[in-house]
Short mmCIF file of C-alpha atoms in Angstrom, two decimals:
data_model
loop_
_atom_site.label_atom_id
_atom_site.label_comp_id
_atom_site.label_asym_id
_atom_site.label_seq_id
_atom_site.Cartn_x
_atom_site.Cartn_y
_atom_site.Cartn_z
CA MET A 186 -34.97 102.88 -46.51
CA SER A 187 -31.34 102.29 -47.63
CA ARG A 188 -28.75 100.52 -45.50
CA THR A 189 -26.98 103.79 -44.86
CA GLN A 190 -30.22 105.45 -43.54
CA SER A 191 -30.88 102.40 -41.36
CA ARG A 192 -27.43 102.74 -39.93
CA PHE A 193 -27.94 106.44 -39.38
CA TRP A 194 -31.10 105.82 -37.32
CA LEU A 195 -29.32 103.16 -35.34
CA ILE A 196 -26.57 105.63 -34.61
CA LEU A 197 -29.10 108.26 -33.64
CA LEU A 198 -30.80 105.77 -31.21
CA LEU A 199 -27.43 104.84 -29.73
CA THR A 200 -26.50 108.45 -29.25
CA ILE A 201 -29.75 109.30 -27.51
CA LEU A 202 -29.40 106.33 -25.11
CA SER A 203 -25.78 107.22 -24.37
CA LEU A 204 -26.72 110.85 -23.71
CA VAL A 205 -29.51 109.79 -21.23
CA ILE A 206 -27.13 107.38 -19.48
CA SER A 207 -24.29 109.95 -19.39
CA LEU A 208 -26.42 112.68 -17.78
CA PRO A 209 -26.03 113.43 -14.10
CA GLN A 210 -28.68 111.90 -11.81
CA GLU A 211 -30.24 115.27 -11.09
CA ILE A 212 -30.40 118.35 -13.22
CA ASN A 213 -31.78 121.70 -12.07
CA LEU A 214 -32.66 124.34 -14.74
CA ASN A 215 -33.94 127.88 -14.17
CA PRO A 216 -34.78 129.25 -17.68
CA HIS A 217 -36.24 132.77 -18.21
CA LEU A 218 -38.79 132.88 -20.96
CA PHE A 219 -41.14 135.75 -21.86
CA GLY A 220 -40.31 137.62 -18.71
CA ARG A 221 -41.07 134.58 -16.51
CA SER A 222 -38.65 132.31 -14.76
CA PHE A 223 -39.23 128.59 -14.49
CA ASN A 224 -37.69 126.00 -12.12
CA VAL A 225 -37.15 122.63 -13.75
CA HIS A 226 -35.95 119.65 -11.80
CA LEU A 227 -35.09 116.49 -13.84
CA VAL A 228 -34.20 113.20 -12.22
CA ARG A 229 -32.63 110.42 -14.23
CA PRO A 230 -33.63 106.97 -12.77
CA ASP A 231 -31.17 104.12 -12.30
CA LEU A 232 -31.26 101.26 -14.72
CA LYS A 233 -33.53 98.37 -13.75
CA LEU A 234 -34.38 95.62 -16.20
CA SER A 235 -36.39 92.44 -15.54
CA LEU A 236 -36.64 89.61 -18.11
CA GLY A 237 -38.38 86.63 -16.75
CA SER A 238 -36.36 85.41 -13.72
CA TYR A 239 -33.42 87.50 -14.71
CA ASP A 240 -33.10 90.94 -13.12
CA PHE A 241 -30.56 93.52 -13.90
CA SER A 242 -30.04 96.74 -11.98
CA ARG A 243 -27.27 99.26 -12.21
CA SER A 244 -26.56 102.56 -10.52
CA LEU A 245 -25.67 104.98 -13.33
CA ASP A 246 -23.29 107.04 -11.13
CA ILE A 247 -19.64 107.24 -12.10
CA LYS A 248 -17.56 104.94 -9.76
CA LEU A 249 -14.53 106.83 -8.55
CA GLY A 250 -11.27 105.15 -7.49
CA LEU A 251 -9.30 105.69 -4.50
CA ASP A 252 -7.23 108.57 -5.85
CA LEU A 253 -10.31 110.56 -6.83
CA ALA A 254 -12.86 109.62 -3.99
CA GLY A 255 -10.26 109.57 -1.25
CA GLY A 256 -9.80 106.61 1.02
CA THR A 257 -7.21 104.21 2.36
CA ARG A 258 -4.67 101.97 0.72
CA VAL A 259 -3.30 99.14 2.88
CA THR A 260 -0.49 96.78 2.32
CA LEU A 261 -0.59 93.47 4.23
CA ASP A 262 2.27 90.93 4.37
CA ALA A 263 1.26 87.24 4.54
CA ASP A 264 3.47 84.93 6.72
CA MET A 265 3.86 81.72 4.77
CA SER A 266 6.42 80.14 7.10
CA SER A 267 3.91 77.61 8.40
CA ILE A 268 2.29 76.74 5.08
CA ALA A 269 3.68 73.96 2.82
CA PRO A 270 5.21 75.48 -0.43
CA GLU A 271 2.71 73.60 -2.57
CA ASN A 272 -0.16 75.20 -0.68
CA GLN A 273 1.10 78.79 -0.47
CA ALA A 274 -0.64 80.02 -3.62
CA ASP A 275 -3.95 78.68 -2.51
CA ALA A 276 -3.42 80.07 1.03
CA LEU A 277 -2.74 83.54 -0.34
CA ASP A 278 -5.80 83.29 -2.63
CA SER A 279 -7.99 82.23 0.26
CA ALA A 280 -6.71 84.93 2.47
CA LYS A 281 -7.54 87.48 -0.32
CA GLU A 282 -11.02 86.09 -0.51
CA ILE A 283 -11.72 86.35 3.15
CA ILE A 284 -10.42 89.95 3.23
CA THR A 285 -12.79 90.76 0.34
CA GLN A 286 -15.68 89.39 2.37
CA ARG A 287 -14.60 91.41 5.41
CA VAL A 288 -14.46 94.58 3.28
CA ASP A 289 -17.96 93.84 1.93
CA LEU A 290 -19.22 94.11 5.45
CA PHE A 291 -18.49 97.81 5.39
CA GLY A 292 -20.45 98.36 2.24
CA ILE A 293 -17.57 99.99 0.50
CA SER A 294 -18.25 100.62 -3.26
CA GLU A 295 -15.75 99.31 -5.63
CA PRO A 296 -12.88 98.14 -3.35
CA ASN A 297 -9.80 97.14 -5.14
CA ILE A 298 -8.12 94.08 -3.60
CA TYR A 299 -5.39 92.10 -5.30
CA SER A 300 -2.43 89.87 -4.24
CA GLN A 301 1.12 89.87 -5.47
CA GLN A 302 4.26 87.84 -4.98
CA ALA A 303 7.72 89.16 -5.33
CA GLY A 304 10.32 86.53 -4.55
CA SER A 305 9.53 85.03 -1.17
CA ALA A 306 7.27 87.92 -0.12
CA TYR A 307 3.55 87.50 -0.35
CA GLN A 308 1.37 90.58 -0.11
CA ILE A 309 -2.28 91.56 -0.36
CA ILE A 310 -3.05 95.15 -1.39
CA VAL A 311 -6.36 96.59 -0.20
CA GLU A 312 -7.64 99.96 -1.64
CA LEU A 313 -10.85 101.32 0.08
CA PRO A 314 -12.30 104.39 -1.50
CA GLY A 315 -14.53 106.67 0.41
CA LEU A 316 -13.96 104.87 3.74
CA ASP A 317 -15.42 106.66 6.71
CA ASP A 318 -13.98 104.58 9.57
CA PRO A 319 -10.60 103.32 8.36
CA GLN A 320 -9.42 102.20 11.85
CA ALA A 321 -12.36 99.81 12.30
CA ALA A 322 -11.80 98.37 8.83
CA LEU A 323 -8.08 97.93 9.52
CA GLU A 324 -8.71 96.01 12.73
CA LEU A 325 -11.03 93.55 10.93
CA ILE A 326 -8.96 93.22 7.88
CA GLY A 327 -5.73 92.62 9.76
CA THR A 328 -6.88 89.51 11.68
CA THR A 329 -6.26 85.94 10.81
CA ALA A 330 -9.34 83.95 9.65
CA GLN A 331 -11.13 81.74 12.25
CA LEU A 332 -12.98 78.67 10.98
CA GLU A 333 -15.32 76.83 13.41
CA PHE A 334 -17.44 73.73 13.15
CA LEU A 335 -20.73 74.20 15.02
CA THR A 336 -23.06 71.67 16.50
CA PRO A 337 -26.86 72.11 16.78
CA ILE A 338 -28.74 72.95 19.96
CA TYR A 339 -32.30 71.76 20.25
CA ASP A 340 -35.22 72.91 22.34
CA GLN A 341 -35.16 70.56 25.27
CA THR A 342 -38.80 71.43 26.18
CA SER A 343 -40.22 69.74 23.09
CA THR A 344 -42.55 66.83 23.79
CA GLU A 345 -41.63 63.25 22.85
CA SER A 346 -44.22 63.27 20.01
CA ALA A 347 -43.02 66.50 18.52
CA GLN A 348 -39.88 66.97 16.47
CA PRO A 349 -37.25 68.85 18.54
CA GLU A 350 -36.78 72.37 17.36
CA LEU A 351 -33.40 73.61 16.28
CA VAL A 352 -32.79 76.92 18.13
CA ASP A 353 -29.01 77.66 17.67
CA PHE A 354 -25.48 76.32 16.98
CA GLN A 355 -22.57 76.18 19.48
CA PRO A 356 -18.86 75.79 18.72
CA SER A 357 -17.28 72.31 18.86
CA THR A 358 -13.73 71.28 19.49
CA LEU A 359 -13.27 70.90 15.77
CA THR A 360 -11.67 74.01 14.12
CA GLY A 361 -9.93 75.17 11.10
CA ALA A 362 -6.63 73.96 12.56
CA ASP A 363 -7.96 70.37 12.22
CA LEU A 364 -8.79 70.84 8.52
CA GLN A 365 -5.91 70.24 6.10
CA LYS A 366 -7.35 71.44 2.85
CA THR A 367 -10.51 71.48 0.71
CA THR A 368 -10.81 71.10 -3.02
CA VAL A 369 -13.55 71.19 -5.59
CA ASP A 370 -14.39 67.86 -7.13
CA PHE A 371 -17.25 66.44 -9.25
CA ASP A 372 -19.69 63.79 -8.16
CA PRO A 373 -19.08 60.80 -10.47
CA ASN A 374 -22.88 59.98 -10.54
CA THR A 375 -24.41 63.33 -11.12
CA GLY A 376 -21.58 65.42 -12.39
CA GLN A 377 -22.37 68.18 -9.86
CA PRO A 378 -19.48 70.07 -8.20
CA VAL A 379 -18.90 69.10 -4.62
CA ILE A 380 -16.36 70.18 -1.96
CA SER A 381 -13.99 67.48 -0.64
CA LEU A 382 -12.53 68.03 2.91
CA GLN A 383 -9.43 66.36 4.22
CA PHE A 384 -8.88 66.40 8.01
CA SER A 385 -5.58 66.06 9.94
CA PRO A 386 -5.16 62.96 12.16
CA SER A 387 -6.40 64.85 15.20
CA GLY A 388 -9.23 66.29 13.17
CA THR A 389 -10.12 62.81 11.91
CA GLU A 390 -10.85 61.65 15.45
CA LYS A 391 -12.87 64.79 16.30
CA PHE A 392 -14.92 64.72 13.03
CA ALA A 393 -15.64 60.99 13.58
CA GLN A 394 -17.05 61.69 16.98
CA LEU A 395 -19.12 64.59 15.67
CA THR A 396 -20.62 62.62 12.77
CA LYS A 397 -21.41 59.68 15.14
CA GLU A 398 -23.09 62.01 17.69
CA TYR A 399 -24.95 64.15 15.21
CA LEU A 400 -25.95 61.64 12.53
CA GLY A 401 -28.86 62.97 10.50
CA LYS A 402 -28.47 66.46 11.95
CA PRO A 403 -26.87 69.56 10.54
CA LEU A 404 -23.27 70.48 11.29
CA ALA A 405 -22.65 74.16 10.58
CA ILE A 406 -19.39 75.70 9.46
CA ALA A 407 -18.67 79.43 10.24
CA LEU A 408 -15.84 81.70 9.19
CA ASP A 409 -15.17 84.63 11.38
CA ARG A 410 -18.52 83.89 12.97
CA GLN A 411 -20.33 84.26 9.78
CA PRO A 412 -22.20 80.93 8.73
CA LEU A 413 -20.97 79.40 5.51
CA THR A 414 -22.93 76.25 5.18
CA ALA A 415 -24.84 73.72 7.37
CA PRO A 416 -24.69 70.31 5.67
CA ILE A 417 -26.66 67.33 7.12
CA VAL A 418 -24.50 64.46 8.42
CA GLN A 419 -25.46 61.48 6.17
CA SER A 420 -23.18 58.81 7.87
CA GLU A 421 -20.48 58.35 10.35
CA ILE A 422 -17.12 59.33 8.89
CA THR A 423 -14.04 57.77 10.37
CA THR A 424 -11.50 58.25 7.43
CA GLY A 425 -10.97 61.89 7.77
CA GLN A 426 -12.29 62.53 4.26
CA ALA A 427 -15.70 64.12 3.80
CA VAL A 428 -17.71 65.56 0.92
CA ILE A 429 -20.20 68.48 0.99
CA SER A 430 -22.74 68.11 -1.71
CA GLY A 431 -25.74 70.10 -2.88
CA ASP A 432 -27.00 72.23 -5.70
CA PHE A 433 -23.69 73.98 -6.12
CA THR A 434 -22.72 75.86 -9.28
CA LEU A 435 -19.02 75.54 -10.09
CA GLU A 436 -18.51 79.19 -9.09
CA GLY A 437 -20.36 78.61 -5.76
CA ALA A 438 -18.40 75.48 -5.00
CA GLN A 439 -15.07 77.27 -5.68
CA LEU A 440 -16.08 80.23 -3.45
CA LEU A 441 -16.99 77.87 -0.64
CA SER A 442 -13.80 75.95 -0.99
CA LYS A 443 -11.79 79.18 -0.80
CA GLN A 444 -13.64 80.23 2.24
CA LEU A 445 -12.97 76.89 4.06
CA ASN A 446 -9.33 77.04 2.96
CA ALA A 447 -8.99 80.43 4.48
CA GLY A 448 -9.67 78.84 7.82
CA ALA A 449 -7.91 75.51 7.02
CA LEU A 450 -4.75 77.31 5.95
CA PRO A 451 -4.81 80.29 8.22
CA VAL A 452 -2.24 82.75 7.06
CA PRO A 453 -1.08 85.31 9.66
CA ILE A 454 -1.18 88.67 8.07
CA LYS A 455 0.07 92.04 9.30
CA ILE A 456 -0.35 95.54 8.07
CA THR A 457 3.02 96.85 6.82
CA SER A 458 1.89 100.24 5.38
CA GLN A 459 -1.17 102.45 5.25
CA ASN A 460 -1.67 105.48 3.16
CA THR A 461 -4.66 107.85 3.32
CA ILE A 462 -5.76 109.99 0.45
CA THR A 463 -8.01 112.84 1.18
CA ALA A 464 -11.10 113.55 -0.96
CA THR A 465 -9.99 117.08 -1.40
CA LEU A 466 -7.00 115.83 -3.44
CA GLY A 467 -9.36 113.69 -5.42
CA ALA A 468 -11.71 116.72 -6.19
CA ASP A 469 -8.73 118.80 -7.40
CA SER A 470 -7.52 115.94 -9.56
CA ILE A 471 -11.04 115.56 -11.09
CA ASN A 472 -11.29 119.28 -11.91
CA GLN A 473 -7.87 119.47 -13.40
CA SER A 474 -8.40 116.25 -15.47
CA VAL A 475 -11.78 117.49 -16.72
CA ARG A 476 -10.20 120.87 -17.63
CA ALA A 477 -7.34 119.16 -19.44
CA GLY A 478 -9.76 116.88 -21.27
CA LEU A 479 -11.98 119.73 -22.46
CA ILE A 480 -9.02 121.73 -23.67
CA GLY A 481 -7.54 118.84 -25.50
CA LEU A 482 -10.87 117.86 -27.06
CA SER A 483 -11.53 121.48 -28.11
CA VAL A 484 -7.98 121.74 -29.70
CA VAL A 485 -8.54 118.48 -31.62
CA VAL A 486 -12.00 119.65 -32.83
CA LEU A 487 -10.63 122.98 -33.99
CA PHE A 488 -7.73 121.33 -35.76
CA MET A 489 -9.91 118.93 -37.59
CA ILE A 490 -12.36 121.62 -38.70
CA ALA A 491 -9.58 123.92 -39.77
CA TYR A 492 -7.59 121.40 -41.70
CA TYR A 493 -10.23 119.19 -43.13
CA GLY A 494 -13.21 121.56 -43.34
CA GLN A 495 -16.62 119.74 -43.54
CA LEU A 496 -14.87 116.32 -43.27
CA GLY A 497 -13.30 117.53 -39.96
CA LEU A 498 -16.72 118.78 -38.77
CA ILE A 499 -18.36 115.44 -39.44
CA ALA A 500 -15.47 113.69 -37.77
CA SER A 501 -15.90 115.93 -34.70
CA VAL A 502 -19.51 114.85 -34.49
CA GLY A 503 -18.27 111.31 -34.42
CA LEU A 504 -15.87 112.30 -31.71
CA PHE A 505 -18.71 113.66 -29.70
CA ILE A 506 -20.61 110.36 -30.10
CA TYR A 507 -17.44 108.54 -29.07
CA GLY A 508 -17.29 110.47 -25.83
CA LEU A 509 -20.93 109.83 -24.97
CA VAL A 510 -20.67 106.02 -25.72
CA THR A 511 -17.56 105.84 -23.69
CA LEU A 512 -18.96 107.57 -20.64
CA SER A 513 -22.16 105.50 -20.78
CA LEU A 514 -20.09 102.23 -20.95
CA TYR A 515 -18.06 103.49 -17.91
CA LYS A 516 -21.37 103.59 -15.98
CA LEU A 517 -22.89 100.44 -17.38
CA ILE A 518 -19.93 98.01 -16.96
CA PRO A 519 -19.15 99.76 -14.45
CA ILE A 520 -15.53 100.97 -14.58
CA THR A 521 -13.93 102.53 -11.49
CA LEU A 522 -12.42 105.68 -12.79
CA THR A 523 -8.95 106.61 -11.44
CA LEU A 524 -6.70 109.48 -12.41
CA PRO A 525 -4.64 107.17 -14.67
CA GLY A 526 -7.85 105.98 -16.06
CA ILE A 527 -8.81 109.48 -17.13
CA ALA A 528 -5.41 109.77 -18.72
CA GLY A 529 -6.11 106.56 -20.68
CA PHE A 530 -9.40 108.12 -21.84
CA ILE A 531 -7.79 111.35 -22.93
CA LEU A 532 -5.07 109.38 -24.79
CA SER A 533 -7.73 107.36 -26.58
CA VAL A 534 -9.49 110.56 -27.76
CA GLY A 535 -6.23 111.41 -29.72
CA MET A 536 -6.13 107.88 -31.11
CA ALA A 537 -9.80 108.13 -32.07
CA VAL A 538 -8.95 111.05 -34.33
CA ASP A 539 -5.91 109.18 -35.81
CA SER A 540 -8.12 106.84 -37.77
CA ASN A 541 -10.09 109.76 -39.26
CA ILE A 542 -6.83 111.47 -40.33
CA LEU A 543 -5.49 108.41 -42.02
CA ILE A 544 -8.86 107.90 -43.90
CA PHE A 545 -8.99 111.63 -44.99
CA GLU A 546 -5.42 111.59 -46.19
CA ARG A 547 -6.20 108.46 -48.19
CA MET A 548 -9.29 110.17 -49.68
CA LYS A 549 -7.14 113.13 -50.74
CA GLU A 550 -4.69 110.88 -52.49
CA GLU A 551 -7.57 109.21 -54.40
CA ILE A 552 -9.06 112.58 -55.42
CA ARG A 553 -5.60 113.76 -56.64
CA ALA A 554 -5.39 110.52 -58.62
CA GLY A 555 -8.47 111.73 -60.49
CA ARG A 556 -11.23 109.71 -58.86
CA ALA A 557 -14.65 111.19 -58.10
CA TRP A 558 -15.10 111.94 -54.34
CA PRO A 559 -17.75 109.21 -53.64
CA VAL A 560 -15.29 106.61 -54.97
CA ALA A 561 -12.41 108.28 -53.16
CA LEU A 562 -14.53 108.17 -49.95
CA GLU A 563 -15.00 104.39 -50.14
CA LEU A 564 -11.41 103.72 -51.24
CA GLY A 565 -10.17 105.97 -48.46
CA PHE A 566 -11.88 103.84 -45.82
CA GLY A 567 -10.81 100.57 -47.46
CA ARG A 568 -7.19 101.36 -47.94
CA ALA A 569 -6.75 103.04 -44.57
CA TRP A 570 -8.15 100.01 -42.68
CA ASP A 571 -4.99 97.90 -42.66
CA SER A 572 -3.01 100.81 -41.06
CA ILE A 573 -5.77 101.58 -38.56
CA LYS A 574 -6.09 97.93 -37.69
CA ASP A 575 -2.41 97.37 -37.15
CA ALA A 576 -1.87 100.39 -35.06
CA ASN A 577 -4.90 99.74 -32.72
CA ILE A 578 -3.96 96.03 -32.37
CA ALA A 579 -0.49 97.03 -31.19
CA THR A 580 -2.07 99.42 -28.61
CA LEU A 581 -4.49 96.73 -27.46
CA ILE A 582 -1.51 94.37 -26.89
CA THR A 583 0.13 97.05 -24.82
CA ALA A 584 -3.05 97.55 -22.79
CA PHE A 585 -3.35 93.78 -22.28
CA ILE A 586 0.17 93.55 -20.85
CA LEU A 587 -0.42 96.52 -18.53
CA PHE A 588 -3.74 95.05 -17.32
CA ASN A 589 -1.92 91.75 -16.57
CA PRO A 590 -5.06 89.62 -16.25
CA LEU A 591 -3.06 86.51 -15.29
CA ASN A 592 -1.35 88.34 -12.36
CA TRP A 593 2.17 87.58 -13.50
CA SER A 594 4.61 88.76 -10.88
CA PHE A 595 7.03 90.22 -13.33
CA LEU A 596 4.39 92.61 -14.74
CA PRO A 597 2.58 95.54 -13.02
CA THR A 598 -0.38 94.53 -10.81
CA SER A 599 -1.30 97.84 -9.28
CA GLY A 600 -4.87 99.10 -9.59
CA PRO A 601 -4.05 102.53 -11.09
CA ILE A 602 -2.05 101.00 -13.93
CA ARG A 603 -4.81 98.53 -14.60
CA GLY A 604 -7.33 101.42 -14.59
CA PHE A 605 -5.24 103.12 -17.25
CA ALA A 606 -4.99 99.95 -19.35
CA ILE A 607 -8.79 99.25 -19.26
CA THR A 608 -9.82 102.65 -20.17
CA LEU A 609 -7.26 102.82 -22.95
CA ALA A 610 -8.41 99.44 -24.36
CA LEU A 611 -12.09 100.31 -24.11
CA GLY A 612 -11.35 103.68 -25.79
CA ILE A 613 -9.59 101.93 -28.73
CA LEU A 614 -12.40 99.53 -29.24
CA ILE A 615 -15.02 102.34 -29.21
CA SER A 616 -12.91 104.60 -31.50
CA LEU A 617 -12.76 101.76 -34.05
CA PHE A 618 -16.60 101.58 -33.95
CA THR A 619 -17.01 105.41 -34.22
CA GLY A 620 -14.21 106.05 -36.64
CA ILE A 621 -15.23 103.25 -39.13
CA PHE A 622 -18.91 102.86 -38.62
CA VAL A 623 -20.35 106.10 -37.29
CA THR A 624 -18.10 108.57 -39.25
CA ARG A 625 -18.41 106.60 -42.46
CA THR A 626 -22.25 106.53 -42.18
CA LEU A 627 -22.36 110.32 -41.51
CA LEU A 628 -20.03 111.08 -44.41
CA ARG A 629 -22.16 108.98 -46.77
CA LEU A 630 -25.24 110.91 -45.75
CA PHE A 631 -23.99 114.47 -45.16
CA TYR A 632 -20.80 114.94 -47.16
CA HIS A 633 -21.46 116.03 -50.69
CA GLY A 634 -18.05 116.64 -52.12
CA PRO A 635 -15.05 118.90 -51.45
CA ARG A 636 -17.06 122.13 -51.45
CA SER A 637 -16.93 122.74 -47.74
CA ILE A 638 -15.65 125.84 -46.16
CA LYS A 639 -12.12 125.71 -44.81
CA LEU A 640 -10.19 128.18 -42.72
CA PHE A 641 -7.25 127.31 -44.83
CA SER A 642 -6.49 124.88 -47.68
CA SER A 643 -4.88 121.60 -47.00
CA GLN A 644 -4.28 120.76 -50.59
CA SER A 645 -0.69 120.10 -51.49
#
C-alpha cells in the first residue's frame, strides 16, 4: 500500500468518526420500501473511555451559549475600598472563584464567568445560559463570601475506653475577618505544595486558643457553609502563621488558597445590571445562522465546481470533511457555541477555500509553463504554501488578540468576542489540515489530469 493510499484510509476513518460524532443524539427514520413502511430509531451514545485509572466521558451535544440557549447576563461591581491596593487583584480573582462555585450549585452547563478592570472599577461578568430560576441564582451570587472556622463536636456518651466519636462541627469565634491572606508555598523537605495562612493580631489570639484546645483534633474550614478542608491540629500555634499540608496537587492548593482568600478578603459585591435573553430569540438566531451557513456553503461549492471543474469538486469534498471535523471538535473539546462563534465558523469556511484557490491558480500557472499536470500538482501545493501560511498566521494572530487569554484590560474580554475568536482560530487550523493534507491526498488519488467537465472554461 502506497503512502497516498494509507493517507486516504486514514482520512476515511477520520471522516467516519467525525460523522458519527456530528450526528444528533437521536434519529428517527420512516423509510417506505417495497410497499412497506419501516420505523427506525437510532440512538448515538455519548463518549465514554476508560484506560486504566483514567476515565474520560463527554456528552456529544452541542453546547449553546447565552445568546442561543437564552438565559441571564449579570454584571457585578466589586467594592475594593477596604482592600489594600496590592491585594485587590487577588481579591477579585477569589471573588470570581467563589461565584463560580456558587453557580456550579445550580448545575448550569457552560456558564461564562470572567472579571475585568477598567480604571478603578472592578467588575465580574456572569453569563448563565438556560437558567430556570434566575432570581434564586442572583440572590446567591450577589452575597459576600463568609468564611468560618469550625470546631469538632464529639459524642459525650462514649465510654472512657472507647474513642470519642466525631458527630459534627460548630462555628467558632474565628472567621474570615481574622484571616489576612493565604498563599501557596512549597514544603522545603518534601517539595509538596502547601497553603500558608497569615492571621491578623486578633485572629492570632483566637487561633492560638483553638490550636491549644483542639490539639490533635480536626479544625474544619467552611466557605458559605460548604466544607473546604478539615486539617488536624499538629501543635499549638501562637505566631499567627499556620500551614495546611497534605497530598495537594499544585492546582488543588491554588484552588483552596483562592477559596480561603475569598473569605479572608471579603469583597462586597452588588449587581449593577441584569439582562435576560429569551430562548425564542436564540432559536431564531440558530435557524437564521444555519440557513446563512448552508446558503454560503452551497454558493462556495457551486463556484468551485463551476470554475475549477473536477478540481473544485474534490476541493468541495475536502470542504465537507472540514465541516464534519470542525463540528465533531466543537462537541469533543467542548466549545460553547454563540452567535458570533457561528459567524467565526462561517468566515473560516471561506478561508478554507482560499487555500485551494491559491493552489489551483499555482497549478494553472505551472501547466501554462508546459509542465505535466502531476508535476504541476506538486509544484502548486509547494509554491502556494508560503502564501497560505502567511495569510493564516496573520488571521491566527488576530484571533489570539481577540481571545485575549491574559485578560489585558485594554483588549476585549467579553464572552461573545472570545467565542468568535476561538471558532475562527480552530477553523483556520482545521482548514490548513483539510486544505493541505486531505485535498492533496484526494487529488493525488482521484484527479487524472485537466479532462474534467467544466460549466465554463477558466483558462486565460
